[in-house]
Amino acid sequence: METATAAHTEHHPDIHGHEEHHEETFLTKYIFSQDHKMISKQFLITGIFWGIVGGFLSVLFRLQLGWPNETFPFLESLLGKWAEGGKISQEFYYALVTMHGTILVFFVLTGGLSGTFANLLIPYQIGARDMASPFINMLSYWFFLTAGIVMFFSFFIQTGPASGGWTAYPPLNGLRDTSVNLGSGLGFDMWILGMSLFIVSSLLGGLNYIATVLNMRTKGMNMFRLPLTIWALMFTAVIGVLSFPALLAGCVLLEFDRLLDTSFYLNNIIINGNLLGYKGGSPILFQHLFWFLGHPEVYIIILPAMGLVSEVLSTHSRKPVFGYKAMIFSILAILVLSFIVWAHHMFVTGLNPNLGAVFTLFTLLIAIPSAIKVFNWIGTIWRGKVRLSSANLFAIGFVSMFISGGLTGIILGNSAIDIQLHDTMFVVAHFHIVMGVSAFFGMFAGVYNWFPRLYGKYMNETLGQIHFYGTLIGAYAIFFPMHFMTGLPRRYYTYANFETFNNFNFLAEFISIAAIIVFLVQIVFVVNFFYSIFKGRNVEVQKTVDGHAYGNPWGTTTMEWTSPIERLHGNWPGDIPTIHRWPYDYSVNGREYIPQTEPLKPGEVPHE
Amino acid sequence: MSVTLTEQDILKEKTEYTGVHPQKFGLWIGMASMSMFFAALTSALLVKKGDYRSWEAFRLPTVFLLSTITVISLSCCIHAALISYRKSKFSQFRWLMFFSFLLGCLFLGFQLMGWSVLQAGGMTLTENLSGSFIYVITAAHGLHIVVGLFVMLVFIVNAFRNRKDPIYELRDIINPKRQLNLELLVSYWHYVDAVWVYLYLFFYLNYQ
Ligand code: HEM
Ligand SMILES: [Cu+2]
């Protein structure tokens, strides 16, 4: 590779000796860092923290759902008044469900996932020294962290955290009266504050990602030479920047209703026989504002995972991505469609059936680009030299999960069928498989694959395999049976009063056991992660140029490994390499892989 | 590594793709985002106006017209400030910035007057949804103005504090970063001013 030899030309930016550069301290390096790689680590580790918390909450409420008649004395020592006598109280059960959803959807799979990989991969893979505005990038992390701290502290207040569902619907969440719902008190104000900070964080991050990809690519890196990860991360940012403001607007109006007694969402509310003064509002208005974000949000979660998976599958199958441009245009189609399907979450709100039909149509249209992508992933691994590394296993697992969950989406997308299925466990099964588990799989594929880039070390492969098989089997064990809990409403504390649902008791217990096992398996990942940071196997050095060691652990074509193994500020010690070809030259011209930085041979026909 | 990059190192020669400075490009995306925010609020208003039978119609206080004139002058004023900065006429720049700041404060004053006119007419925050929307939307917009004023203040304080120092002024001329920041600030102000003009027309058409 001549990238490194080309490094010292006359335009050398001379990063090392410049007088204007400030000395680093512990604070600027680890805490108030403006370096994209450090910010990426901050997002990842904060995300892991939230993943553990969010996952643990689900274990707690699965105890209640699996064994509604048992008591667990350790719960009382852990939760105090929220689990008197070892049984989770009703109020706290709802708080658990609500915060589980909020944390995993926003703090792990949105902030954690996009924050980690957009920060790590965008500068590395497009050939930029950092983000368009490193300062705003730092702010984005700090808003994210503060949002999380607010959310976290809501667990420790008298009335407990928000408990009105992750979708925060009024009127339940529109009144601060804690006699109606404990979690609608201060806990929900903190939820709104936390979410608002979170939204600011995601906007600051998003505008940076887009500006960076569109403006800061290195020479030769035209748009159709970008890896699919970058396309996905950029489109994700576009969706976020355009849809999160709707939720912010919804939250502002909601908080006005709560604190200043306006009636945007409230109308003729009667509590304990008293008619409150709210008039004219409509809770459905909030649902529109919420789902105008809420549906695009699910794609904010899944697109980065799709990008990571495309890249990992191609690298580890030693084959070009099948249908590169089709992949890009499918994401674009998903982006556009994701803005016009939100009412499929509202089929039972009294929506005009004709309108419902329109939304059904658009909803089902999304299946087309989704299916194209699935086809292309399978095409990518088809007859490849597939390595069953942890990264690739998770990527393949992603495809499996995405298919399973996508199929039930098509069922739910039909308004006539959805009226039966809405708010039942079938929906829970659908979105956990297609979004929750899939996105986690994509994220794990990304972490195993890019861990060496972050830390210069590998994660342990054996533990990775245990993690994969445990999670794959366990996740299906949890969510597959939910499809068959016909008619069982979601979000109930107990079904004891419904004789018909007794026959699901066994399934509920089975699911709870599986959930606990899957949670324990994730601990394997966490241990592996932190152990590998310190004790992992080092990335092999392929060559050393000017005192910088270079490697390429998976033999990838993309730019991130043209930068030294050590994470330098500015990423490249000399000039940024120039790009000469598309990112997926695997197994061509008799070579296993050809880096993007390698010029075309005389007579070689470029892929485009 | 014991050094950090300055922003210039990172952004060196990085306008070749869109012809715009990356940070300005970022600001445009931020504007798209803020536009979605106001679009969400105003469409919520339209929805409620359509489906709420007791929606109370009332006339928009005329003082909002004064606010509109004020923001338009503010835009002209701050743009003139940018031009004099580019021509290195720093004393003119300082005063134009200062006037822009005053205009911004005047705008907030007019908005508050608008609120008190509404109150005086019996249209309090909670009286009717038709009024509530005006309060919330103007407040949300006012917050954007306050943020802009705060940043403007930082510029003005810097500019006045060093006005006796020729070295500082020289540094101003040669420092592209400073000029960029000023351009970003001016664009932001044009944007929030335009949002108000939109909001005013929107209210004007919906409150007769
Ligand atoms: C083939 C494409 C898909 C279709 C047709 C589809 C359709 C639907 C429909 C109609 C609902 C509403 C069910 C109800 O509440 O009654 C729903 C719920 C949901 N879907 Fe999908 N979906 C698809 C793919 C996805 C993907 C890719 C994700 C995420 C990555 C996702 C995430 C969700 C979530 C989070 C919910 C439930 C939210 C809640 O009520 O708490 N879906 N889906
Ligand atoms: Cu949806």
PDB file of C-alpha atoms in Angstrom, chain A residues 248-250 252-253 256 260 262 264 285 289, chain B residues 34-49 55 58 60 64 107-108 111-112 115 118 125 128-146 192 194-204 206-207:
ATOM      1  CA  LEU A 248     -40.067  18.434  20.985  1.00  0.00           C
ATOM      2  CA  ALA A 249     -43.091  20.485  19.941  1.00  0.00           C
ATOM      3  CA  GLY A 250     -45.369  17.790  21.351  1.00  0.00           C
ATOM      4  CA  VAL A 252     -43.576  21.599  24.894  1.00  0.00           C
ATOM      5  CA  LEU A 253     -47.351  21.633  24.542  1.00  0.00           C
ATOM      6  CA  PHE A 256     -47.711  23.682  29.154  1.00  0.00           C
ATOM      7  CA  LEU A 260     -49.646  26.127  33.228  1.00  0.00           C
ATOM      8  CA  THR A 262     -53.524  25.049  29.102  1.00  0.00           C
ATOM      9  CA  PHE A 264     -53.868  21.415  24.246  1.00  0.00           C
ATOM     10  CA  LEU A 285     -53.074  15.603  18.668  1.00  0.00           C
ATOM     11  CA  LEU A 289     -46.931  14.661  17.072  1.00  0.00           C
TER      12      LEU A 289
ATOM     13  CA  MET B  34     -35.946  24.424  13.669  1.00  0.00           C
ATOM     14  CA  SER B  35     -38.312  24.892  10.756  1.00  0.00           C
ATOM     15  CA  MET B  36     -39.767  21.460  11.449  1.00  0.00           C
ATOM     16  CA  PHE B  37     -40.288  22.532  15.036  1.00  0.00           C
ATOM     17  CA  PHE B  38     -42.302  25.590  14.060  1.00  0.00           C
ATOM     18  CA  ALA B  39     -44.066  23.656  11.334  1.00  0.00           C
ATOM     19  CA  ALA B  40     -45.179  21.145  13.957  1.00  0.00           C
ATOM     20  CA  LEU B  41     -46.506  23.867  16.240  1.00  0.00           C
ATOM     21  CA  THR B  42     -48.325  25.741  13.504  1.00  0.00           C
ATOM     22  CA  SER B  43     -49.862  22.604  12.054  1.00  0.00           C
ATOM     23  CA  ALA B  44     -51.045  21.666  15.523  1.00  0.00           C
ATOM     24  CA  LEU B  45     -52.738  25.054  15.586  1.00  0.00           C
ATOM     25  CA  LEU B  46     -54.423  24.415  12.246  1.00  0.00           C
ATOM     26  CA  VAL B  47     -55.646  21.010  13.385  1.00  0.00           C
ATOM     27  CA  LYS B  48     -57.163  22.385  16.564  1.00  0.00           C
ATOM     28  CA  LYS B  49     -58.641  25.371  14.766  1.00  0.00           C
ATOM     29  CA  TRP B  55     -62.410  28.071  18.998  1.00  0.00           C
ATOM     30  CA  PHE B  58     -60.127  37.360  17.971  1.00  0.00           C
ATOM     31  CA  LEU B  60     -54.329  39.780  16.461  1.00  0.00           C
ATOM     32  CA  PHE B  64     -47.213  42.336  16.502  1.00  0.00           C
ATOM     33  CA  PHE B 107     -38.628  43.121  19.582  1.00  0.00           C
ATOM     34  CA  LEU B 108     -38.912  41.210  22.846  1.00  0.00           C
ATOM     35  CA  GLN B 111     -43.837  40.674  22.082  1.00  0.00           C
ATOM     36  CA  LEU B 112     -44.443  41.227  25.785  1.00  0.00           C
ATOM     37  CA  TRP B 115     -49.113  39.434  25.461  1.00  0.00           C
ATOM     38  CA  LEU B 118     -54.125  39.834  24.825  1.00  0.00           C
ATOM     39  CA  LEU B 125     -53.061  31.775  28.523  1.00  0.00           C
ATOM     40  CA  ASN B 128     -59.185  29.463  25.000  1.00  0.00           C
ATOM     41  CA  LEU B 129     -56.990  27.274  22.822  1.00  0.00           C
ATOM     42  CA  SER B 130     -56.926  29.985  20.186  1.00  0.00           C
ATOM     43  CA  GLY B 131     -55.039  32.203  22.609  1.00  0.00           C
ATOM     44  CA  SER B 132     -52.910  29.474  24.163  1.00  0.00           C
ATOM     45  CA  PHE B 133     -51.336  28.738  20.820  1.00  0.00           C
ATOM     46  CA  ILE B 134     -50.281  32.363  20.351  1.00  0.00           C
ATOM     47  CA  TYR B 135     -48.596  32.428  23.741  1.00  0.00           C
ATOM     48  CA  VAL B 136     -46.780  29.158  23.266  1.00  0.00           C
ATOM     49  CA  ILE B 137     -45.603  29.830  19.743  1.00  0.00           C
ATOM     50  CA  THR B 138     -44.420  33.357  20.477  1.00  0.00           C
ATOM     51  CA  ALA B 139     -42.678  32.100  23.603  1.00  0.00           C
ATOM     52  CA  ALA B 140     -40.919  29.351  21.675  1.00  0.00           C
ATOM     53  CA  HIS B 141     -39.837  31.853  19.061  1.00  0.00           C
ATOM     54  CA  GLY B 142     -38.830  34.373  21.720  1.00  0.00           C
ATOM     55  CA  LEU B 143     -36.501  31.788  23.208  1.00  0.00           C
ATOM     56  CA  HIS B 144     -34.671  31.584  19.881  1.00  0.00           C
ATOM     57  CA  ILE B 145     -34.367  35.379  19.947  1.00  0.00           C
ATOM     58  CA  VAL B 146     -32.964  35.308  23.472  1.00  0.00           C
ATOM     59  CA  VAL B 192     -35.117  33.692  13.248  1.00  0.00           C
ATOM     60  CA  ALA B 194     -37.737  35.171   8.775  1.00  0.00           C
ATOM     61  CA  VAL B 195     -39.449  32.704  11.100  1.00  0.00           C
ATOM     62  CA  TRP B 196     -41.170  35.575  12.836  1.00  0.00           C
ATOM     63  CA  VAL B 197     -42.337  37.043   9.538  1.00  0.00           C
ATOM     64  CA  TYR B 198     -43.751  33.634   8.684  1.00  0.00           C
ATOM     65  CA  LEU B 199     -45.422  33.338  12.067  1.00  0.00           C
ATOM     66  CA  TYR B 200     -46.866  36.820  11.794  1.00  0.00           C
ATOM     67  CA  LEU B 201     -48.382  36.132   8.394  1.00  0.00           C
ATOM     68  CA  PHE B 202     -49.633  32.791   9.633  1.00  0.00           C
ATOM     69  CA  PHE B 203     -51.324  34.370  12.644  1.00  0.00           C
ATOM     70  CA  TYR B 204     -52.620  37.218  10.544  1.00  0.00           C
ATOM     71  CA  ASN B 206     -55.744  32.631  10.964  1.00  0.00           C
ATOM     72  CA  TYR B 207     -56.914  35.249  13.436  1.00  0.00           C
TER      73      TYR B 207
END
